mmCIF file of C-alpha atoms in Angstrom:
data_model
loop_
_atom_site.group_PDB
_atom_site.id
_atom_site.type_symbol
_atom_site.label_atom_id
_atom_site.label_comp_id
_atom_site.label_asym_id
_atom_site.label_seq_id
_atom_site.Cartn_x
_atom_site.Cartn_y
_atom_site.Cartn_z
ATOM 1 C CA UNK A 12 17.194 36.668 24.064
ATOM 2 C CA UNK A 13 15.881 39.548 26.161
ATOM 3 C CA UNK A 14 12.135 38.692 27.207
ATOM 4 C CA UNK A 15 9.738 40.977 26.452
ATOM 5 C CA UNK A 16 7.107 39.276 28.706
ATOM 6 C CA UNK A 17 3.287 40.209 28.684
ATOM 7 C CA UNK A 18 2.544 43.404 29.414
ATOM 8 C CA UNK A 19 -0.411 42.038 31.990
ATOM 9 C CA UNK A 20 2.659 40.474 34.210
ATOM 10 C CA UNK A 21 4.982 43.662 33.674
ATOM 11 C CA UNK A 22 2.523 45.958 35.126
ATOM 12 C CA UNK A 23 1.763 44.981 38.230
ATOM 13 C CA UNK A 24 0.724 48.021 40.587
ATOM 14 C CA UNK A 25 1.649 46.324 43.784
ATOM 15 C CA UNK A 26 5.096 44.610 44.958
ATOM 16 C CA UNK A 27 6.430 44.956 41.603
ATOM 17 C CA UNK A 28 6.057 42.887 38.537
ATOM 18 C CA UNK A 29 7.966 39.831 37.756
ATOM 19 C CA UNK A 30 8.862 37.987 34.320
ATOM 20 C CA UNK A 31 9.467 34.467 36.151
ATOM 21 C CA UNK A 32 7.194 33.033 38.719
ATOM 22 C CA UNK A 33 6.659 34.579 42.397
ATOM 23 C CA UNK A 34 6.003 31.083 44.211
ATOM 24 C CA UNK A 35 7.837 28.444 41.824
ATOM 25 C CA UNK A 36 8.108 24.821 42.421
ATOM 26 C CA UNK A 37 11.559 24.425 44.208
ATOM 27 C CA UNK A 38 12.110 21.723 42.075
ATOM 28 C CA UNK A 39 12.603 23.928 39.161
ATOM 29 C CA UNK A 40 15.294 26.367 38.542
ATOM 30 C CA UNK A 41 13.846 30.116 39.457
ATOM 31 C CA UNK A 42 15.023 33.515 39.961
ATOM 32 C CA UNK A 43 12.307 36.340 40.971
ATOM 33 C CA UNK A 44 12.881 39.991 41.881
ATOM 34 C CA UNK A 45 10.509 42.469 42.872
ATOM 35 C CA UNK A 46 11.338 46.221 43.081
ATOM 36 C CA UNK A 47 9.243 47.641 45.948
ATOM 37 C CA UNK A 48 8.519 50.327 48.610
ATOM 38 C CA UNK A 49 10.078 53.608 46.838
ATOM 39 C CA UNK A 50 11.438 55.666 49.557
ATOM 40 C CA UNK A 51 12.699 59.868 49.458
ATOM 41 C CA UNK A 52 15.853 60.051 51.223
ATOM 42 C CA UNK A 53 18.104 63.350 51.604
ATOM 43 C CA UNK A 54 17.366 66.699 50.939
ATOM 44 C CA UNK A 55 17.083 69.473 48.168
ATOM 45 C CA UNK A 56 19.447 68.569 44.990
ATOM 46 C CA UNK A 57 20.931 65.624 47.069
ATOM 47 C CA UNK A 58 17.367 64.096 47.619
ATOM 48 C CA UNK A 59 17.119 60.612 45.564
ATOM 49 C CA UNK A 60 14.594 57.487 45.938
ATOM 50 C CA UNK A 61 15.448 54.401 47.289
ATOM 51 C CA UNK A 62 13.902 50.981 46.613
ATOM 52 C CA UNK A 63 13.855 47.725 48.248
ATOM 53 C CA UNK A 64 15.043 45.010 46.162
ATOM 54 C CA UNK A 65 13.808 41.429 46.659
ATOM 55 C CA UNK A 66 15.418 38.575 45.162
ATOM 56 C CA UNK A 67 13.979 34.854 45.663
ATOM 57 C CA UNK A 68 16.138 32.131 43.950
ATOM 58 C CA UNK A 69 17.258 28.463 44.147
ATOM 59 C CA UNK A 70 20.186 29.288 42.235
ATOM 60 C CA UNK A 71 23.095 27.533 44.051
ATOM 61 C CA UNK A 72 25.559 30.675 42.834
ATOM 62 C CA UNK A 73 23.241 32.864 45.255
ATOM 63 C CA UNK A 74 23.975 33.409 49.069
ATOM 64 C CA UNK A 75 20.407 32.792 50.022
ATOM 65 C CA UNK A 76 17.087 31.705 48.797
ATOM 66 C CA UNK A 77 15.975 35.181 49.732
ATOM 67 C CA UNK A 78 17.807 38.802 49.798
ATOM 68 C CA UNK A 79 16.559 41.968 50.549
ATOM 69 C CA UNK A 80 18.592 44.953 49.348
ATOM 70 C CA UNK A 81 18.365 49.030 49.340
ATOM 71 C CA UNK A 82 18.905 50.115 45.931
ATOM 72 C CA UNK A 83 18.923 53.558 44.247
ATOM 73 C CA UNK A 84 18.503 54.803 40.347
ATOM 74 C CA UNK A 85 22.235 54.980 39.642
ATOM 75 C CA UNK A 86 22.774 51.194 40.642
ATOM 76 C CA UNK A 87 20.297 50.325 38.215
ATOM 77 C CA UNK A 88 22.428 52.630 35.815
ATOM 78 C CA UNK A 89 25.793 50.693 37.081
ATOM 79 C CA UNK A 90 24.340 47.123 36.038
ATOM 80 C CA UNK A 91 23.092 48.357 32.453
ATOM 81 C CA UNK A 92 26.236 49.984 31.943
ATOM 82 C CA UNK A 93 28.289 46.921 33.177
ATOM 83 C CA UNK A 94 25.926 44.040 31.125
ATOM 84 C CA UNK A 95 26.097 46.521 27.852
ATOM 85 C CA UNK A 96 29.857 46.566 28.066
ATOM 86 C CA UNK A 97 30.209 42.506 28.474
ATOM 87 C CA UNK A 98 27.133 41.217 26.660
ATOM 88 C CA UNK A 99 27.711 42.463 22.931
ATOM 89 C CA UNK A 100 24.979 41.434 20.342
ATOM 90 C CA UNK A 101 22.357 41.068 23.249
ATOM 91 C CA UNK A 102 19.627 43.965 23.599
ATOM 92 C CA UNK A 103 20.066 45.182 27.263
ATOM 93 C CA UNK A 104 16.912 45.896 28.532
ATOM 94 C CA UNK A 105 16.117 49.882 28.784
ATOM 95 C CA UNK A 106 16.101 51.821 31.890
ATOM 96 C CA UNK A 107 13.256 54.395 32.377
ATOM 97 C CA UNK A 108 14.560 58.002 31.934
ATOM 98 C CA UNK A 109 15.384 60.542 34.637
ATOM 99 C CA UNK A 110 12.664 63.349 35.092
ATOM 100 C CA UNK A 111 14.014 66.454 33.136
ATOM 101 C CA UNK A 112 11.548 68.809 35.410
ATOM 102 C CA UNK A 113 12.293 68.836 38.937
ATOM 103 C CA UNK A 114 8.997 69.143 40.087
ATOM 104 C CA UNK A 115 7.712 66.133 39.053
ATOM 105 C CA UNK A 116 10.483 63.810 39.975
ATOM 106 C CA UNK A 117 9.230 63.362 43.673
ATOM 107 C CA UNK A 118 5.528 63.142 42.421
ATOM 108 C CA UNK A 119 3.695 59.914 43.240
ATOM 109 C CA UNK A 120 2.856 59.057 39.777
ATOM 110 C CA UNK A 121 6.366 59.336 38.815
ATOM 111 C CA UNK A 122 7.652 57.558 41.411
ATOM 112 C CA UNK A 123 5.658 54.697 40.931
ATOM 113 C CA UNK A 124 6.188 54.334 37.254
ATOM 114 C CA UNK A 125 9.858 54.850 37.711
ATOM 115 C CA UNK A 126 9.469 51.957 40.202
ATOM 116 C CA UNK A 127 7.452 49.969 37.957
ATOM 117 C CA UNK A 128 9.942 50.471 34.957
ATOM 118 C CA UNK A 129 12.791 49.468 37.254
ATOM 119 C CA UNK A 130 11.288 46.337 38.064
ATOM 120 C CA UNK A 131 10.480 44.920 34.513
ATOM 121 C CA UNK A 132 13.793 46.101 33.680
ATOM 122 C CA UNK A 133 15.376 44.186 36.413
ATOM 123 C CA UNK A 134 13.234 41.133 35.669
ATOM 124 C CA UNK A 135 13.586 41.240 32.340
ATOM 125 C CA UNK A 136 17.699 40.711 32.929
ATOM 126 C CA UNK A 137 16.712 37.881 35.501
ATOM 127 C CA UNK A 138 14.729 35.865 33.023
ATOM 128 C CA UNK A 139 17.481 36.246 29.858
ATOM 129 C CA UNK A 140 18.912 32.907 29.969
ATOM 130 C CA UNK A 141 22.490 34.699 29.483
ATOM 131 C CA UNK A 142 22.100 37.587 31.635
ATOM 132 C CA UNK A 143 20.514 36.015 34.542
ATOM 133 C CA UNK A 144 24.016 34.257 34.710
ATOM 134 C CA UNK A 145 25.813 37.290 35.279
ATOM 135 C CA UNK A 146 28.244 38.249 38.026
ATOM 136 C CA UNK A 147 27.279 41.750 37.969
ATOM 137 C CA UNK A 148 23.541 41.214 38.602
ATOM 138 C CA UNK A 149 24.282 38.822 41.463
ATOM 139 C CA UNK A 150 26.451 41.605 42.941
ATOM 140 C CA UNK A 151 23.481 43.967 42.321
ATOM 141 C CA UNK A 152 20.987 41.773 43.812
ATOM 142 C CA UNK A 153 22.946 40.991 47.113
ATOM 143 C CA UNK A 154 25.511 43.099 47.861
ATOM 144 C CA UNK A 155 25.526 45.642 50.826
ATOM 145 C CA UNK A 156 24.902 49.278 49.943
ATOM 146 C CA UNK A 157 28.465 50.144 50.858
ATOM 147 C CA UNK A 158 29.761 47.756 48.236
ATOM 148 C CA UNK A 159 27.440 49.309 45.257
ATOM 149 C CA UNK A 160 28.501 52.548 46.592
ATOM 150 C CA UNK A 161 32.192 51.885 46.053
ATOM 151 C CA UNK A 162 31.471 50.083 42.643
ATOM 152 C CA UNK A 163 29.676 53.160 41.223
ATOM 153 C CA UNK A 164 32.249 55.485 42.595
ATOM 154 C CA UNK A 165 35.276 53.588 40.792
ATOM 155 C CA UNK A 166 33.655 53.218 37.398
ATOM 156 C CA UNK A 167 32.528 56.665 35.485
ATOM 157 C CA UNK A 168 30.025 54.079 33.369
ATOM 158 C CA UNK A 169 29.374 53.692 29.898
ATOM 159 C CA UNK A 170 26.664 56.390 29.805
ATOM 160 C CA UNK A 171 26.914 59.533 31.968
ATOM 161 C CA UNK A 172 23.193 59.915 31.842
ATOM 162 C CA UNK A 173 20.339 58.054 30.228
ATOM 163 C CA UNK A 174 20.259 60.070 27.280
ATOM 164 C CA UNK A 175 23.781 59.380 26.117
ATOM 165 C CA UNK A 176 22.308 55.828 25.289
ATOM 166 C CA UNK A 177 22.135 57.508 21.941
ATOM 167 C CA UNK A 178 25.384 59.100 21.804
ATOM 168 C CA UNK A 179 26.419 56.187 19.933
ATOM 169 C CA UNK A 180 24.208 57.296 16.820
ATOM 170 C CA UNK A 181 25.248 60.788 16.975
ATOM 171 C CA UNK A 182 29.078 59.531 16.574
ATOM 172 C CA UNK A 183 27.398 57.552 13.665
ATOM 173 C CA UNK A 184 26.300 60.460 12.025
ATOM 174 C CA UNK A 185 28.995 62.360 12.345
ATOM 175 C CA UNK A 186 31.125 59.423 10.666
ATOM 176 C CA UNK A 187 28.302 59.588 7.877
ATOM 177 C CA UNK A 188 28.937 63.222 7.446
ATOM 178 C CA UNK A 189 32.532 62.945 7.241
ATOM 179 C CA UNK A 190 32.043 60.445 4.374
ATOM 180 C CA UNK A 191 29.851 62.762 2.478
ATOM 181 C CA UNK A 192 32.461 65.923 3.077
ATOM 182 C CA UNK A 193 34.950 63.398 1.520
ATOM 183 C CA UNK A 194 36.791 63.275 4.906
ATOM 184 C CA UNK A 195 36.696 59.266 5.683
ATOM 185 C CA UNK A 196 36.034 56.410 3.478
ATOM 186 C CA UNK A 197 32.648 54.653 4.633
ATOM 187 C CA UNK A 198 33.581 50.985 5.946
ATOM 188 C CA UNK A 199 29.741 49.580 6.200
ATOM 189 C CA UNK A 200 28.335 45.897 5.716
ATOM 190 C CA UNK A 201 26.779 44.904 2.726
ATOM 191 C CA UNK A 202 24.209 42.810 3.474
ATOM 192 C CA UNK A 203 20.527 43.207 2.521
ATOM 193 C CA UNK A 204 19.250 41.595 5.244
ATOM 194 C CA UNK A 205 20.989 43.617 7.849
ATOM 195 C CA UNK A 206 19.929 47.070 5.855
ATOM 196 C CA UNK A 207 16.202 45.574 6.267
ATOM 197 C CA UNK A 208 16.652 45.235 9.938
ATOM 198 C CA UNK A 209 18.293 48.480 10.156
ATOM 199 C CA UNK A 210 15.305 50.074 8.294
ATOM 200 C CA UNK A 211 12.754 48.270 10.311
ATOM 201 C CA UNK A 212 14.236 49.549 13.546
ATOM 202 C CA UNK A 213 14.257 53.222 12.488
ATOM 203 C CA UNK A 214 11.040 52.865 11.225
ATOM 204 C CA UNK A 215 9.583 51.415 14.171
ATOM 205 C CA UNK A 216 11.172 53.777 16.632
ATOM 206 C CA UNK A 217 9.009 56.721 14.896
ATOM 207 C CA UNK A 218 5.989 54.608 14.465
ATOM 208 C CA UNK A 219 5.981 53.694 18.367
ATOM 209 C CA UNK A 220 7.225 57.449 19.230
ATOM 210 C CA UNK A 221 4.162 58.770 17.120
ATOM 211 C CA UNK A 222 1.771 56.177 19.125
ATOM 212 C CA UNK A 223 3.017 57.376 22.404
ATOM 213 C CA UNK A 224 2.772 60.733 21.875
ATOM 214 C CA UNK A 225 -0.830 60.539 20.815
ATOM 215 C CA UNK A 226 -1.403 58.283 23.900
ATOM 216 C CA UNK A 227 0.054 60.742 26.030
ATOM 217 C CA UNK A 228 -2.771 63.541 24.359
ATOM 218 C CA UNK A 229 -5.349 60.972 25.401
ATOM 219 C CA UNK A 230 -4.396 60.903 29.249
ATOM 220 C CA UNK A 231 -4.112 64.277 29.008
ATOM 221 C CA UNK A 232 -7.570 64.553 27.561
ATOM 222 C CA UNK A 233 -9.165 62.384 30.261
ATOM 223 C CA UNK A 234 -7.598 64.705 32.766
ATOM 224 C CA UNK A 235 -8.727 67.578 31.601
ATOM 225 C CA UNK A 236 -12.239 66.341 30.930
ATOM 226 C CA UNK A 237 -12.426 64.850 34.389
ATOM 227 C CA UNK A 238 -11.324 68.419 35.994
ATOM 228 C CA UNK A 239 -14.028 70.029 33.928
ATOM 229 C CA UNK A 240 -17.146 67.477 35.043
ATOM 230 C CA UNK A 241 -15.620 68.462 38.703
ATOM 231 C CA UNK A 242 -15.629 71.931 37.966
ATOM 232 C CA UNK A 243 -19.115 71.518 36.448
ATOM 233 C CA UNK A 244 -20.468 69.553 39.238
ATOM 234 C CA UNK A 245 -19.649 71.578 41.948
ATOM 235 C CA UNK A 246 -21.035 74.824 39.825
ATOM 236 C CA UNK A 247 -24.454 72.752 39.484
ATOM 237 C CA UNK A 248 -24.849 71.884 42.778
ATOM 238 C CA UNK A 249 -24.586 75.131 44.078
ATOM 239 C CA UNK A 250 -27.426 76.160 41.536
ATOM 240 C CA UNK A 251 -29.446 73.265 42.593
ATOM 241 C CA UNK A 252 -29.103 74.481 46.564
ATOM 242 C CA UNK A 253 -30.210 78.315 45.259
ATOM 243 C CA UNK A 254 -33.471 76.782 43.752
ATOM 244 C CA UNK A 255 -34.931 74.822 46.727
ATOM 245 C CA UNK A 256 -37.434 72.626 44.739
ATOM 246 C CA UNK A 257 -37.741 69.693 42.380
ATOM 247 C CA UNK A 258 -35.441 71.629 39.899
ATOM 248 C CA UNK A 259 -33.114 72.397 42.410
ATOM 249 C CA UNK A 260 -32.935 68.642 43.481
ATOM 250 C CA UNK A 261 -32.497 67.375 39.677
ATOM 251 C CA UNK A 262 -29.522 69.903 39.461
ATOM 252 C CA UNK A 263 -27.983 68.594 42.488
ATOM 253 C CA UNK A 264 -28.121 64.952 41.445
ATOM 254 C CA UNK A 265 -26.718 66.152 37.899
ATOM 255 C CA UNK A 266 -23.689 67.719 40.181
ATOM 256 C CA UNK A 267 -23.244 64.780 42.313
ATOM 257 C CA UNK A 268 -22.962 62.582 39.195
ATOM 258 C CA UNK A 269 -20.603 64.847 37.510
ATOM 259 C CA UNK A 270 -18.297 64.770 40.520
ATOM 260 C CA UNK A 271 -18.405 60.838 40.159
ATOM 261 C CA UNK A 272 -17.874 60.715 36.435
ATOM 262 C CA UNK A 273 -14.909 63.008 37.291
ATOM 263 C CA UNK A 274 -13.202 60.987 39.567
ATOM 264 C CA UNK A 275 -13.939 57.866 37.056
ATOM 265 C CA UNK A 276 -12.341 59.713 34.470
ATOM 266 C CA UNK A 277 -9.301 60.791 36.445
ATOM 267 C CA UNK A 278 -9.004 56.817 37.163
ATOM 268 C CA UNK A 279 -9.387 55.808 33.875
ATOM 269 C CA UNK A 280 -6.489 58.576 32.736
ATOM 270 C CA UNK A 281 -4.058 56.726 35.377
ATOM 271 C CA UNK A 282 -5.022 53.232 34.084
ATOM 272 C CA UNK A 283 -4.490 54.545 30.776
ATOM 273 C CA UNK A 284 -1.240 55.949 31.078
ATOM 274 C CA UNK A 285 -0.041 52.716 33.345
ATOM 275 C CA UNK A 286 -1.304 50.013 30.761
ATOM 276 C CA UNK A 287 -1.066 51.907 27.437
ATOM 277 C CA UNK A 288 1.083 55.008 27.364
ATOM 278 C CA UNK A 289 3.901 53.737 29.485
ATOM 279 C CA UNK A 290 4.147 50.156 27.523
ATOM 280 C CA UNK A 291 4.609 52.208 24.490
ATOM 281 C CA UNK A 292 7.370 54.345 26.101
ATOM 282 C CA UNK A 293 9.033 51.410 27.386
ATOM 283 C CA UNK A 294 9.150 49.846 23.708
ATOM 284 C CA UNK A 295 10.437 53.293 22.209
ATOM 285 C CA UNK A 296 13.399 52.772 25.113
ATOM 286 C CA UNK A 297 13.616 49.138 23.965
ATOM 287 C CA UNK A 298 14.233 50.154 20.449
ATOM 288 C CA UNK A 299 16.870 52.405 21.238
ATOM 289 C CA UNK A 300 18.530 49.721 23.129
ATOM 290 C CA UNK A 301 18.500 47.565 20.009
ATOM 291 C CA UNK A 302 20.053 50.730 18.017
ATOM 292 C CA UNK A 303 22.654 50.686 20.425
ATOM 293 C CA UNK A 304 23.411 46.975 19.746
ATOM 294 C CA UNK A 305 23.407 48.031 15.754
ATOM 295 C CA UNK A 306 25.801 50.622 16.532
ATOM 296 C CA UNK A 307 28.189 48.214 18.361
ATOM 297 C CA UNK A 308 27.713 45.512 15.531
ATOM 298 C CA UNK A 309 28.931 48.791 13.108
ATOM 299 C CA UNK A 310 31.893 49.418 15.398
ATOM 300 C CA UNK A 311 32.760 45.580 15.515
ATOM 301 C CA UNK A 312 32.545 45.285 11.478
ATOM 302 C CA UNK A 313 34.478 48.268 11.050
ATOM 303 C CA UNK A 314 37.276 47.139 13.694
ATOM 304 C CA UNK A 315 37.369 43.997 11.716
ATOM 305 C CA UNK A 316 37.984 45.549 8.450
ATOM 306 C CA UNK A 317 40.771 48.089 9.679
ATOM 307 C CA UNK A 318 42.578 44.951 11.160
ATOM 308 C CA UNK A 319 42.257 42.807 7.921
ATOM 309 C CA UNK A 320 43.522 46.030 6.013
ATOM 310 C CA UNK A 321 46.467 46.624 8.431
ATOM 311 C CA UNK A 322 47.328 42.712 8.506
ATOM 312 C CA UNK A 323 47.613 42.938 4.707
ATOM 313 C CA UNK A 324 50.303 45.704 4.908
ATOM 314 C CA UNK A 325 52.322 43.994 7.750
ATOM 315 C CA UNK A 326 52.573 41.172 5.523
ATOM 316 C CA UNK A 327 53.908 42.732 2.377
ATOM 317 C CA UNK A 328 56.417 44.734 4.730
ATOM 318 C CA UNK A 329 57.155 41.250 6.262
ATOM 319 C CA UNK A 330 57.464 40.055 2.709
ATOM 320 C CA UNK A 331 59.903 42.661 1.450
ATOM 321 C CA UNK A 332 62.110 42.376 4.753
ATOM 322 C CA UNK A 333 62.756 38.860 4.209
ATOM 323 C CA UNK A 334 63.885 39.165 0.370
ATOM 324 C CA UNK A 335 66.716 41.832 1.521
ATOM 325 C CA UNK A 336 67.196 39.452 4.453
ATOM 326 C CA UNK A 337 66.497 42.118 7.021
ATOM 327 C CA UNK A 338 67.634 42.088 10.713
ATOM 328 C CA UNK A 339 64.084 43.153 11.662
ATOM 329 C CA UNK A 340 62.495 40.280 9.943
ATOM 330 C CA UNK A 341 62.105 38.597 13.755
ATOM 331 C CA UNK A 342 60.210 41.586 14.713
ATOM 332 C CA UNK A 343 58.024 42.350 11.795
ATOM 333 C CA UNK A 344 56.992 38.261 11.913
ATOM 334 C CA UNK A 345 56.299 38.854 15.709
ATOM 335 C CA UNK A 346 53.956 42.056 15.092
ATOM 336 C CA UNK A 347 52.505 39.995 12.182
ATOM 337 C CA UNK A 348 51.568 37.449 13.914
ATOM 338 C CA UNK A 349 50.066 39.435 17.161
ATOM 339 C CA UNK A 350 47.997 41.356 14.611
ATOM 340 C CA UNK A 351 46.632 38.186 13.068
ATOM 341 C CA UNK A 352 45.539 36.822 16.439
ATOM 342 C CA UNK A 353 44.117 40.244 17.112
ATOM 343 C CA UNK A 354 42.296 40.254 13.583
ATOM 344 C CA UNK A 355 40.915 36.690 14.191
ATOM 345 C CA UNK A 356 39.464 37.659 17.575
ATOM 346 C CA UNK A 357 37.852 40.615 15.789
ATOM 347 C CA UNK A 358 36.390 38.638 13.140
ATOM 348 C CA UNK A 359 34.956 35.955 15.934
ATOM 349 C CA UNK A 360 33.716 39.269 18.219
ATOM 350 C CA UNK A 361 31.702 40.281 14.722
ATOM 351 C CA UNK A 362 30.620 36.974 13.908
ATOM 352 C CA UNK A 363 29.195 36.718 17.537
ATOM 353 C CA UNK A 364 27.710 39.939 17.602
ATOM 354 C CA UNK A 365 25.470 38.810 14.634
ATOM 355 C CA UNK A 366 24.480 35.526 15.962
ATOM 356 C CA UNK A 367 23.583 36.762 18.904
ATOM 357 C CA UNK A 368 21.503 39.813 17.293
ATOM 358 C CA UNK A 369 19.526 37.492 14.753
ATOM 359 C CA UNK A 370 18.504 35.149 18.146
ATOM 360 C CA UNK A 371 17.311 38.355 19.789
ATOM 361 C CA UNK A 372 15.646 40.240 17.127
ATOM 362 C CA UNK A 373 13.413 37.231 16.789
ATOM 363 C CA UNK A 374 12.506 36.981 20.066
ATOM 364 C CA UNK A 375 11.606 40.738 20.343
ATOM 365 C CA UNK A 376 9.443 40.724 17.512
ATOM 366 C CA UNK A 377 7.619 37.855 18.857
ATOM 367 C CA UNK A 378 7.003 39.194 22.149
ATOM 368 C CA UNK A 379 6.344 42.842 20.739
ATOM 369 C CA UNK A 380 3.437 41.336 18.747
ATOM 370 C CA UNK A 381 1.891 39.623 21.778
ATOM 371 C CA UNK A 382 2.887 43.070 24.220
ATOM 372 C CA UNK A 383 1.122 45.424 21.761
ATOM 373 C CA UNK A 384 -1.765 43.139 21.160
ATOM 374 C CA UNK A 385 -2.367 43.243 25.225
ATOM 375 C CA UNK A 386 -1.675 46.815 25.480
ATOM 376 C CA UNK A 387 -4.216 47.677 22.689
ATOM 377 C CA UNK A 388 -7.067 45.341 23.908
ATOM 378 C CA UNK A 389 -6.379 46.950 27.396
ATOM 379 C CA UNK A 390 -6.967 50.303 26.123
ATOM 380 C CA UNK A 391 -9.988 49.347 24.067
ATOM 381 C CA UNK A 392 -11.311 47.603 27.130
ATOM 382 C CA UNK A 393 -11.031 50.674 29.285
ATOM 383 C CA UNK A 394 -12.459 52.758 26.651
ATOM 384 C CA UNK A 395 -15.350 50.841 26.144
ATOM 385 C CA UNK A 396 -15.964 50.109 30.365
ATOM 386 C CA UNK A 397 -15.666 54.125 30.665
ATOM 387 C CA UNK A 398 -18.008 54.851 27.656
ATOM 388 C CA UNK A 399 -20.572 52.363 29.412
ATOM 389 C CA UNK A 400 -20.006 53.935 32.665
ATOM 390 C CA UNK A 401 -20.363 57.699 31.604
ATOM 391 C CA UNK A 402 -23.610 56.514 29.849
ATOM 392 C CA UNK A 403 -25.229 54.578 32.355
ATOM 393 C CA UNK A 404 -24.921 57.672 34.842
ATOM 394 C CA UNK A 405 -26.292 59.992 32.376
ATOM 395 C CA UNK A 406 -28.918 57.741 31.519
ATOM 396 C CA UNK A 407 -30.085 57.294 35.359
ATOM 397 C CA UNK A 408 -30.807 61.246 35.328
ATOM 398 C CA UNK A 409 -33.037 60.995 32.366
ATOM 399 C CA UNK A 410 -36.185 60.598 34.038
ATOM 400 C CA UNK A 411 -35.355 63.334 36.685
ATOM 401 C CA UNK A 412 -34.422 65.843 34.329
ATOM 402 C CA UNK A 413 -37.251 65.122 31.903
ATOM 403 C CA UNK A 414 -39.852 65.410 34.849
ATOM 404 C CA UNK A 415 -38.624 68.694 35.407
ATOM 405 C CA UNK A 416 -38.528 70.166 31.953
ATOM 406 C CA UNK A 417 -42.081 68.732 31.335
ATOM 407 C CA UNK A 418 -43.709 70.291 34.654
#
């Protein structure tokens, strides 16, 4: 079950967030990971950000109780791709997307958001009762840089770039088009609960996307208002300096207050970005991971049906050969039994995916309720704090401005 832990744990601004205790009791099994110290390396188009990944654990499978390695974004992609390939039915935690705009790739804010999201990603894996046992996770957390580079070069990866996470669904949509055009007969589950789940996930993605879009606008508005107050403050201070009397002093104080409020707004905009917009965006990515698992389930069901149909045809053919006592009976029997074993394995794979998905979606829904509650609570608390600060600042100026207006 993927662990979508509380946002307060995830959204640490220094040293990374952890979904397991940083200083746990040595008597309890623990695996704690921190993604820290982003550093820009290289020049031009070859430049990238590296991160220190610090692991603390008492798991016997690990080389030492503490290990520090250097990783880059493509290493995290390698880990995600490996887990997605091996753990069908489990919602693999999402990665943050790459910046499509070159000028933002190395901004301090983008780098910190990326670091934070990578920290959340790897700790979700480390806290998952099955994924934390992954050999690939141990490799990611312990291998030297040269080993990771060799592993990346030997594997093209499941997804060529983060946006290709949704390529599966484009393929599914293409199949749907083929069905509409009469090119292909649909092979889909006829399960009411499964249909409800798919409807819920697609609706959730739309609603989260809308909420995240408006959160982005709120952040932008705070920043613009902060910049406007800063510009206003400078202009009023210059006006106050030209007056040189009680009115000039009042104008100067008004300018100072405006600049102070500008800083408050900029800080609140950053806080809003980290504790509200980013969590919403993170859950949009999480839903995309769930959709990837849904697509895998659809593929598994289709494979199961195709093999079952082929097996029926093979069985009919085998019966015919046995009736005419053909010398090809032995070969046909071998092919039939091989196909039967493959069909049974496909059925088992599909049933495993269904079972795991049912477990995962229950956990996801519970944690989403908790995390969204925290995010919206932090949003409301921040807005109240900002409103009170602005009101107090303007209120403190009123006596002086009133004195100037009445004199």
